[in-house]
XYZ file of C-alpha atoms in Angstrom:
624
model
C -179.836 137.130 61.705
C -178.235 137.906 65.271
C -181.328 139.603 66.131
C -183.378 136.570 65.294
C -181.468 134.308 66.957
C -181.415 136.694 70.081
C -185.140 136.430 69.860
C -185.326 132.660 69.299
C -182.702 132.282 72.377
C -185.425 134.412 74.544
C -188.211 132.633 73.677
C -186.583 129.506 74.482
C -185.452 130.059 78.102
C -189.246 131.453 78.553
C -190.568 127.894 77.118
C -188.314 126.451 79.488
C -189.730 128.804 82.170
C -193.089 127.727 81.639
C -192.638 123.896 81.875
C -191.908 124.800 85.532
C -195.240 125.809 86.005
C -198.691 124.642 86.546
C -201.106 124.720 83.762
C -202.795 128.155 85.262
C -199.840 129.903 83.635
C -200.396 131.158 80.683
C -198.373 130.457 77.224
C -195.904 132.732 75.962
C -195.913 135.083 72.955
C -194.693 138.005 71.579
C -191.819 139.997 71.655
C -188.619 139.399 74.103
C -190.006 142.793 75.829
C -193.171 140.500 76.535
C -191.417 137.783 77.928
C -189.319 139.471 80.252
C -192.682 140.728 81.930
C -194.047 137.006 81.673
C -190.645 135.629 83.356
C -190.844 138.115 86.029
C -194.602 137.126 86.717
C -193.578 133.697 86.767
C -190.883 134.267 89.767
C -193.618 135.908 91.755
C -195.877 133.101 91.533
C -192.970 130.215 91.788
C -192.119 132.606 95.142
C -195.744 132.169 96.435
C -195.978 128.377 95.859
C -192.980 127.860 97.628
C -191.067 126.815 94.495
C -187.994 129.219 95.176
C -185.180 126.884 93.728
C -187.313 127.106 90.121
C -187.868 130.495 90.520
C -183.859 130.901 90.896
C -183.400 128.539 88.115
C -185.340 130.939 86.102
C -183.746 134.016 87.166
C -180.461 132.305 86.327
C -181.565 131.842 83.193
C -182.880 134.678 81.833
C -180.630 136.604 79.241
C -182.159 139.914 79.860
C -183.061 141.023 83.724
C -184.454 144.570 84.769
C -184.551 145.969 87.945
C -188.519 144.283 88.527
C -186.549 140.512 87.767
C -184.322 141.130 90.778
C -186.534 143.110 93.101
C -189.029 140.163 92.366
C -186.646 137.585 93.070
C -185.205 138.984 96.274
C -188.627 139.423 97.299
C -189.181 135.627 96.843
C -186.133 134.978 98.969
C -188.048 136.635 102.012
C -191.166 135.567 101.420
C -189.555 131.782 101.860
C -187.555 132.953 105.044
C -184.485 132.702 103.004
C -182.951 135.774 104.286
C -179.308 135.228 104.033
C -179.830 134.239 100.027
C -181.722 137.833 99.632
C -179.223 139.352 101.063
C -176.320 137.823 98.660
C -178.777 138.800 95.916
C -179.037 142.396 96.754
C -175.235 142.819 97.298
C -174.966 141.180 93.980
C -176.999 143.605 92.361
C -175.644 146.856 90.835
C -179.036 148.616 89.801
C -180.672 148.917 93.145
C -183.359 151.258 93.179
C -185.611 153.105 96.239
C -188.008 149.691 95.717
C -184.627 147.424 96.094
C -183.813 148.768 99.518
C -187.492 148.828 100.464
C -188.057 145.319 100.084
C -185.045 144.712 101.789
C -185.570 146.702 104.623
C -189.588 144.997 104.844
C -187.958 141.587 104.591
C -185.725 142.006 107.602
C -188.409 143.578 109.739
C -190.801 141.195 108.722
C -188.225 138.396 110.153
C -187.387 140.348 113.527
C -184.284 141.382 112.167
C -184.784 145.433 112.582
C -181.402 146.653 113.589
C -180.184 145.201 110.088
C -183.389 146.709 108.402
C -182.496 149.933 110.265
C -179.147 150.041 109.000
C -180.013 150.049 105.134
C -182.465 152.219 105.910
C -179.932 154.607 106.977
C -177.245 153.659 104.095
C -180.064 154.577 101.052
C -178.514 156.658 98.713
C -182.321 158.562 98.417
C -185.242 157.503 100.077
C -189.235 158.001 99.713
C -192.189 158.213 101.829
C -192.665 154.664 101.126
C -189.216 153.730 102.363
C -189.950 155.961 105.716
C -192.863 153.983 105.934
C -191.682 150.347 105.576
C -189.054 151.674 108.356
C -192.026 152.468 110.449
C -193.924 149.576 109.982
C -191.284 147.322 110.720
C -190.607 148.738 114.154
C -194.373 148.397 114.902
C -194.141 144.917 113.697
C -191.315 144.278 116.212
C -193.162 145.838 119.054
C -190.615 148.891 119.266
C -193.240 151.956 119.371
C -190.522 154.139 121.030
C -188.626 154.394 117.706
C -191.540 154.236 115.576
C -192.821 157.288 116.816
C -189.420 159.003 116.908
C -189.156 157.866 113.285
C -192.651 159.196 111.984
C -191.936 162.338 113.960
C -188.968 162.940 112.198
C -190.260 162.430 108.656
C -190.701 165.396 106.666
C -193.600 164.573 104.470
C -196.015 162.115 105.861
C -199.368 160.167 104.456
C -202.337 158.450 105.584
C -200.424 155.238 105.395
C -197.486 156.804 108.089
C -200.478 157.919 110.302
C -202.148 154.426 110.299
C -199.222 152.220 110.715
C -198.425 154.314 113.761
C -201.703 154.136 115.165
C -201.845 150.296 114.338
C -199.184 149.861 116.892
C -200.329 151.664 119.813
C -203.922 149.915 119.220
C -201.931 146.865 119.087
C -200.524 147.629 122.783
C -203.816 148.796 123.997
C -202.744 152.254 124.317
C -205.995 153.987 122.724
C -205.255 157.101 124.517
C -202.014 157.595 122.237
C -203.843 156.049 119.379
C -206.925 158.143 119.930
C -204.534 161.399 119.952
C -202.584 160.526 116.770
C -206.151 159.890 115.195
C -207.252 163.405 116.452
C -204.383 165.071 114.921
C -204.973 163.712 111.082
C -205.814 165.974 108.439
C -206.540 163.126 105.982
C -208.200 159.782 106.772
C -209.447 156.691 104.871
C -211.451 153.890 105.858
C -208.822 151.888 107.327
C -207.932 154.683 109.639
C -211.365 154.276 111.123
C -211.354 150.489 110.934
C -208.171 150.755 112.779
C -209.965 152.835 115.752
C -213.211 150.941 115.926
C -210.572 147.725 116.132
C -208.604 149.107 119.044
C -211.387 149.587 121.182
C -213.299 146.447 120.473
C -209.627 144.414 121.231
C -209.803 146.351 125.079
C -213.360 145.150 125.258
C -214.736 149.340 125.011
C -217.310 148.224 122.733
C -219.091 151.983 123.421
C -216.161 153.784 122.429
C -215.736 151.655 119.298
C -219.690 152.014 118.607
C -219.328 155.472 118.999
C -216.108 155.892 116.615
C -218.297 154.247 114.172
C -221.265 156.507 114.575
C -218.702 159.500 114.159
C -217.356 158.319 110.904
C -220.887 157.633 109.784
C -221.749 161.503 109.901
C -218.429 162.719 108.709
C -219.829 161.459 105.349
C -216.990 158.492 105.233
C -218.959 155.667 103.428
C -217.889 152.026 105.292
C -216.419 149.161 104.120
C -216.227 145.695 104.413
C -213.534 145.441 106.871
C -215.565 148.501 109.092
C -218.929 146.964 108.868
C -217.301 143.373 110.417
C -214.939 145.028 113.052
C -218.451 147.398 114.037
C -220.460 144.078 114.428
C -217.735 142.812 116.873
C -218.563 146.056 118.827
C -221.974 145.166 118.889
C -221.747 141.857 119.701
C -219.965 142.830 122.786
C -222.504 145.832 123.589
C -225.279 142.875 123.264
C -227.463 145.453 122.035
C -229.841 143.435 119.721
C -231.759 147.042 117.990
C -227.804 147.936 117.036
C -227.763 145.242 114.677
C -230.881 145.988 112.592
C -229.456 149.486 112.370
C -226.247 148.646 110.816
C -228.039 146.242 108.719
C -230.191 149.203 107.389
C -226.934 150.805 107.039
C -225.683 148.017 105.180
C -228.409 147.460 102.751
C -228.023 151.486 102.163
C -224.636 151.052 101.002
C -224.848 147.975 98.681
C -223.174 145.319 101.012
C -226.598 143.572 101.781
C -225.300 140.418 99.013
C -221.759 140.647 100.739
C -221.152 137.499 101.885
C -218.375 138.360 104.483
C -220.829 141.058 106.153
C -223.537 139.033 106.217
C -221.681 136.299 108.451
C -220.586 138.763 110.616
C -224.371 139.796 111.147
C -225.071 136.131 111.531
C -222.758 136.442 113.865
C -224.023 139.228 115.979
C -227.606 137.636 116.206
C -226.286 134.104 116.824
C -224.298 136.032 119.740
C -227.189 137.967 120.763
C -229.032 134.512 121.640
C -231.285 135.378 119.125
C -231.174 131.936 116.934
C -234.481 131.935 115.702
C -233.314 135.470 113.892
C -230.038 134.278 113.289
C -231.686 131.244 111.650
C -234.008 133.331 109.782
C -231.147 135.825 108.394
C -228.971 132.735 107.576
C -231.738 130.889 105.064
C -232.361 134.812 103.445
C -228.654 135.228 102.534
C -228.057 135.099 98.966
C -224.852 133.559 99.216
C -223.379 131.187 102.060
C -219.854 130.915 102.755
C -217.808 127.938 104.873
C -217.554 130.680 107.625
C -221.288 131.017 107.047
C -222.065 127.144 108.237
C -219.455 127.364 110.720
C -220.721 130.215 112.633
C -224.613 128.959 112.851
C -223.493 125.639 113.793
C -221.336 126.814 116.291
C -224.041 129.107 117.856
C -226.574 126.038 117.565
C -223.516 124.123 119.409
C -223.275 126.632 122.016
C -226.934 127.152 122.725
C -227.124 123.392 123.572
C -229.245 122.438 120.186
C -227.014 119.926 119.546
C -229.384 117.953 117.051
C -229.782 121.471 114.911
C -226.358 121.850 114.352
C -226.132 118.362 113.538
C -229.033 118.621 110.928
C -227.272 122.043 109.273
C -223.725 120.622 108.835
C -226.111 117.335 107.356
C -227.038 120.222 104.636
C -223.721 121.504 103.833
C -223.117 120.880 100.333
C -219.133 120.133 100.334
C -217.323 119.755 103.347
C -214.792 121.750 104.321
C -212.329 121.114 106.972
C -213.346 124.415 108.137
C -216.876 122.893 108.645
C -215.883 119.251 109.959
C -214.174 121.549 112.344
C -217.307 123.135 113.517
C -219.293 120.026 114.122
C -216.322 118.137 115.887
C -215.999 120.855 118.223
C -219.717 120.582 118.861
C -219.326 116.799 119.487
C -216.695 117.153 122.105
C -218.339 120.011 123.441
C -221.566 118.054 123.980
C -219.287 115.150 125.588
C -219.717 113.151 122.734
C -215.359 112.785 122.057
C -215.651 109.497 120.220
C -217.586 111.175 117.281
C -215.377 113.871 117.611
C -212.663 112.011 117.150
C -213.939 110.099 114.091
C -214.807 113.467 112.422
C -210.806 114.442 112.702
C -210.318 111.132 111.380
C -212.017 111.848 108.597
C -210.482 114.682 107.634
C -207.847 114.422 104.693
C -205.078 116.841 105.644
C -206.135 118.103 108.867
C -204.484 122.007 109.259
C -203.328 122.884 112.232
C -206.404 124.578 113.349
C -208.194 121.243 113.404
C -205.274 119.217 115.363
C -205.521 122.601 117.892
C -209.167 121.955 118.044
C -209.095 117.929 118.921
C -206.809 118.641 121.672
C -209.248 121.304 122.903
C -211.771 118.876 122.640
C -209.927 116.152 124.742
C -208.783 118.250 127.422
C -212.301 119.979 128.049
C -213.643 116.366 128.373
C -211.170 115.701 130.755
C -208.853 113.013 128.475
C -205.631 115.064 129.201
C -203.375 112.104 128.253
C -205.475 111.381 124.715
C -204.764 115.252 124.321
C -200.944 114.989 125.167
C -200.257 111.930 122.826
C -202.213 114.034 119.918
C -200.125 117.122 120.696
C -196.647 115.143 120.654
C -197.761 113.556 117.202
C -198.580 116.920 115.605
C -196.719 117.180 112.490
C -196.597 121.260 112.753
C -197.444 123.282 116.243
C -198.211 126.888 116.308
C -198.696 129.526 119.260
C -202.620 128.443 119.491
C -201.277 124.449 119.836
C -199.418 125.081 123.139
C -201.536 127.324 124.497
C -204.766 124.752 123.959
C -202.715 122.221 125.475
C -200.674 124.137 128.358
C -204.900 125.419 129.022
C -206.309 121.808 129.043
C -203.332 120.640 131.415
C -204.101 123.453 134.033
C -207.615 122.804 133.810
C -207.197 119.261 134.545
C -205.621 120.164 137.583
C -201.863 119.617 137.018
C -200.489 123.127 136.651
C -196.709 121.865 137.312
C -196.635 119.851 134.335
C -198.004 122.857 132.763
C -195.177 125.285 133.874
C -192.681 122.730 132.489
C -194.503 122.578 129.284
C -194.027 126.282 129.207
C -190.798 125.795 130.113
C -190.208 123.702 126.760
C -192.240 126.319 124.677
C -189.786 129.038 125.425
C -186.775 126.216 125.007
C -188.467 126.221 121.227
C -188.220 130.056 120.648
C -191.624 130.282 119.611
C -193.347 133.211 120.991
C -196.032 132.611 123.995
C -199.516 133.517 123.086
C -201.746 135.731 125.242
C -203.880 132.712 125.874
C -201.115 131.170 126.997
C -199.342 133.915 129.784
C -202.876 133.971 131.399
C -203.069 129.810 131.715
C -199.489 129.949 133.084
C -200.196 132.674 135.248
C -203.228 130.867 136.363
C -200.816 127.749 136.920
C -198.564 129.690 138.840
C -201.332 130.779 141.070
C -202.863 127.707 141.741
C -199.196 126.145 143.031
C -198.060 128.926 144.863
C -195.021 129.201 142.452
C -194.386 133.293 142.318
C -191.240 132.923 141.527
C -191.956 131.212 138.012
C -194.369 133.965 138.049
C -191.934 136.524 138.098
C -190.184 134.801 135.163
C -193.520 134.960 133.387
C -194.296 138.412 133.912
C -190.906 139.670 132.918
C -191.006 137.386 129.487
C -194.406 139.057 128.726
C -192.431 142.531 129.341
C -189.926 140.907 126.744
C -192.324 139.923 124.182
C -194.520 143.357 124.446
C -197.478 141.985 125.552
C -198.017 142.854 129.042
C -200.419 145.805 128.749
C -202.838 142.562 127.253
C -205.654 143.053 129.736
C -205.878 139.553 129.732
C -202.300 139.243 130.634
C -202.725 142.098 133.196
C -205.832 140.392 134.804
C -203.878 137.072 135.146
C -200.781 139.145 136.624
C -203.080 140.329 139.169
C -204.872 136.922 140.397
C -201.455 135.524 140.401
C -199.948 137.997 142.685
C -203.161 138.444 144.920
C -203.101 134.436 145.345
C -199.357 134.172 146.240
C -200.220 137.022 148.785
C -197.928 139.267 147.369
C -200.989 142.232 146.901
C -198.269 145.151 146.700
C -197.347 143.695 143.218
C -201.041 142.961 142.152
C -201.922 146.501 143.154
C -198.939 148.073 141.218
C -199.403 146.059 138.207
C -203.378 147.385 138.553
C -202.008 150.916 138.799
C -199.670 150.705 135.332
C -202.683 149.082 133.197
C -203.279 151.364 130.445
C -206.446 149.971 129.986
C -208.811 148.571 132.837
C -211.610 146.571 132.294
C -214.444 145.067 134.340
C -212.543 142.129 134.833
C -209.144 144.104 135.927
C -211.268 145.907 138.641
C -213.193 142.639 139.545
C -209.551 140.686 139.931
C -208.132 143.290 141.973
C -211.271 143.429 144.465
C -210.844 139.598 145.089
C -207.317 139.483 145.808
C -207.843 142.507 148.284
C -210.611 140.734 150.047
C -208.667 137.350 150.012
C -205.638 139.071 151.722
C -208.078 140.271 154.511
C -207.816 143.527 153.061
C -211.635 144.859 153.341
C -211.415 148.431 153.726
C -209.221 148.605 150.300
C -211.569 146.158 148.387
C -214.230 148.620 149.062
C -212.703 151.749 148.437
C -211.804 150.160 144.769
C -215.281 149.048 144.408
C -216.614 152.537 145.112
C -214.165 153.861 142.269
C -215.397 151.362 139.940
C -216.430 153.015 136.521
C -218.696 150.190 135.603
C -219.720 147.160 137.681
C -221.039 143.939 136.600
C -222.658 141.181 138.289
C -219.202 139.627 139.517
C -218.147 142.862 140.935
C -221.413 142.570 143.368
C -220.688 139.119 143.882
C -217.054 140.049 145.003
C -217.452 142.752 147.386
C -220.761 140.928 148.888
C -219.047 137.335 149.705
C -215.820 139.626 151.144
C -218.456 140.828 153.875
C -219.992 138.016 153.945
C -216.622 135.804 154.907
C -215.248 138.715 156.969
C -218.441 138.238 159.431
C -220.213 141.581 157.907
C -223.225 139.790 156.698
C -225.347 143.067 157.627
C -223.468 145.142 155.226
C -223.408 142.169 152.662
C -227.435 141.927 153.063
C -227.309 146.671 152.137
C -224.819 145.749 149.440
C -227.886 143.370 147.973
C -230.046 145.935 148.056
C -228.089 148.255 146.640
C -227.396 145.837 143.518
C -230.940 145.659 142.972
C -231.263 149.657 143.064
C -228.624 149.805 140.413
C -230.031 147.681 138.020
C -228.077 144.341 138.562
C -229.474 140.911 138.508
C -228.223 138.381 140.771
C -226.877 135.159 139.534
C -226.877 131.636 141.579
C -223.302 132.501 143.696
C -225.331 136.017 144.615
C -228.391 133.867 145.804
C -226.397 131.020 147.316
C -224.136 133.503 149.567
C -227.092 136.014 150.283
C -229.059 132.576 151.890
C -226.591 131.888 154.187
C -226.737 135.601 155.504
C -230.367 135.644 155.661
C -230.501 132.284 157.730
C -227.805 133.374 160.036
C -229.366 136.962 160.983
C -232.846 135.362 160.853
C -233.903 138.360 158.316
C -237.179 136.614 157.156
C -238.450 138.910 154.833
C -235.719 139.903 153.241
C -235.158 136.012 152.405
C -238.766 135.821 151.221
C -237.896 138.609 148.867
C -234.998 136.196 147.519
C -236.711 133.274 147.378
C -238.930 134.915 145.007
C -235.907 136.294 142.920
C -235.033 132.611 142.518
C -238.103 131.698 140.511
C -238.451 134.619 138.866
C -234.701 134.469 137.537
C -234.975 130.789 137.130
C -231.733 130.015 139.398
C -234.048 127.175 141.086
C -232.411 124.870 138.715
C -229.090 125.983 139.917
C -227.565 122.939 142.403
C -225.904 125.254 144.800
C -229.007 127.206 145.084
C -231.535 124.260 145.507
C -228.628 123.071 148.232
C -228.944 126.120 150.226
C -233.156 126.365 150.180
C -232.742 122.634 151.275
C -229.855 123.343 154.239
C -232.454 126.643 155.126
C -235.647 124.556 155.573
C -234.337 120.966 157.459
C -232.026 123.609 159.706
C -235.619 125.399 160.643
C -236.919 121.845 161.186
C -239.104 122.432 157.994
C -240.454 119.565 155.984
C -240.836 121.820 152.882
C -237.273 120.703 152.154
C -238.619 117.436 150.668
C -240.011 118.926 147.235
C -237.164 120.885 146.197
C -234.944 117.792 146.332
C -237.570 116.608 144.505
C -237.900 119.347 142.476
C -234.544 120.050 141.403
C -233.212 119.219 137.881
C -230.096 117.683 139.025
C -228.510 117.060 142.067
C -224.950 116.135 143.485
C -223.711 114.104 146.796
C -224.768 117.129 149.153
C -228.395 117.600 147.857
C -229.745 114.509 149.217
C -227.940 114.299 152.298
C -228.913 117.321 153.256
C -231.906 115.650 155.285
C -230.140 112.349 156.540
């Protein structure tokens, strides 16, 4: 009778917990042991649904609890940000096991309380490899790679997760040489190890090295999985090598991932980013399954390439309009200057998420409607780091740099961490108004949050210091960068030339491992502005010999140099380049041609004005 009473009481407790759940939770049946299992599962589900009070009530009502029950409830508290309550429950639990301690360490680390995590780690009566990995990972998550590496080096036993954790930390901090060194020391790797390395090189825009790691993985008889394919496709997009997409697509088919919608969307993105819209659309139509990212990728590709009508037509084909697809067409409208239609789509979203709010703010800012953007920003129910980044970038773009810095100060007071793009926008604002002291404070903040080695932030620092006439600090930032991309070199060359240090600019240019058209433009313009037009023209010839095509800025500067030097033959060759490369449609190039013709007293300038697809106030006045 007593046993039946206990069983009846236990069943009644479970039925009570069952009523707290939505209909997807399975009904209770079986022995008390089964009920315990289901109660533990229910506590976990309630925690995931942020119904932590109901989870705790169920916990308190349970007659029998095991270690899993306690660990699940502690984890639920951490999952919902209730760290102190998790600690109270931990202290009340007399049957702690290694997993209980590890749950606490992971929770503390996740919420930035790394010192308390370490104290618990040191207090553990026994540890296993999972505990060590949790502590190492905690340091990595909090940007403390020094302690992460120290703990890693002291581990008696390591598994592949231990290595992956530290390598992830180095990759996230753009310390790829140290990441590569650890990677080479690994005796055992898994697909995650390879994915981390490929992703790390993609993050610093070293797409060649990223592709090399993938090729090495393939030759090592590792079978790529979904995540490896996706990051490798990002590397291929960066390389802009159309043929590599086909090679990877063949491998995708051989490994059985041709029907995977995530990998398929990655291939679709690669085709679209390469500018091969027809191929991208053909691939899209052949995909066996589409998800919302497939639709949004193709809509965004059409919009980006100026095929707005095609973007709308594709959006109208979407069977079920999700927030993501609505955001894609909303962004397309904004990019094409149709901000009213963009706002109409935004208002049609039943429950816009923070990403949708951010997209609408960015749309207003892109169209110069900064007051509307600010009003929307202030009315946001929830802001994230991207919200602040979009608003600050928009204000800077619209020439209101001082206001952008005031907003940055407000962000700092809110204790939210700025994103990388927030730092770059704020540094641009400092450069615009010459606020070097605020720039130094932003530099210090970037070090505090551990993003000073990010290439975008580093490049922003170089430009800010250079424009504020502090070339010493600009050079120091450049020398301390752990990874320098082409933009880093270009920023320093431009800064040196702006500060009348032409010889240093040329020396830096000559040391560049890789140059693009911006690099050549920077050094050519430096020589032109310093009066050395002959050297600039020779550099242009070197640029052509190097296989780099000029753009409209190159042509604009060179036409001016040719005219002042009387270099008629070279000028004729430049004119041929203008039409060969389709640069005759750019206003700045057309204006340069018109200026040259009319200063020579030649009426050939009139047809140029008439044929210009677009004119500004300068164009018609050249011959007044």
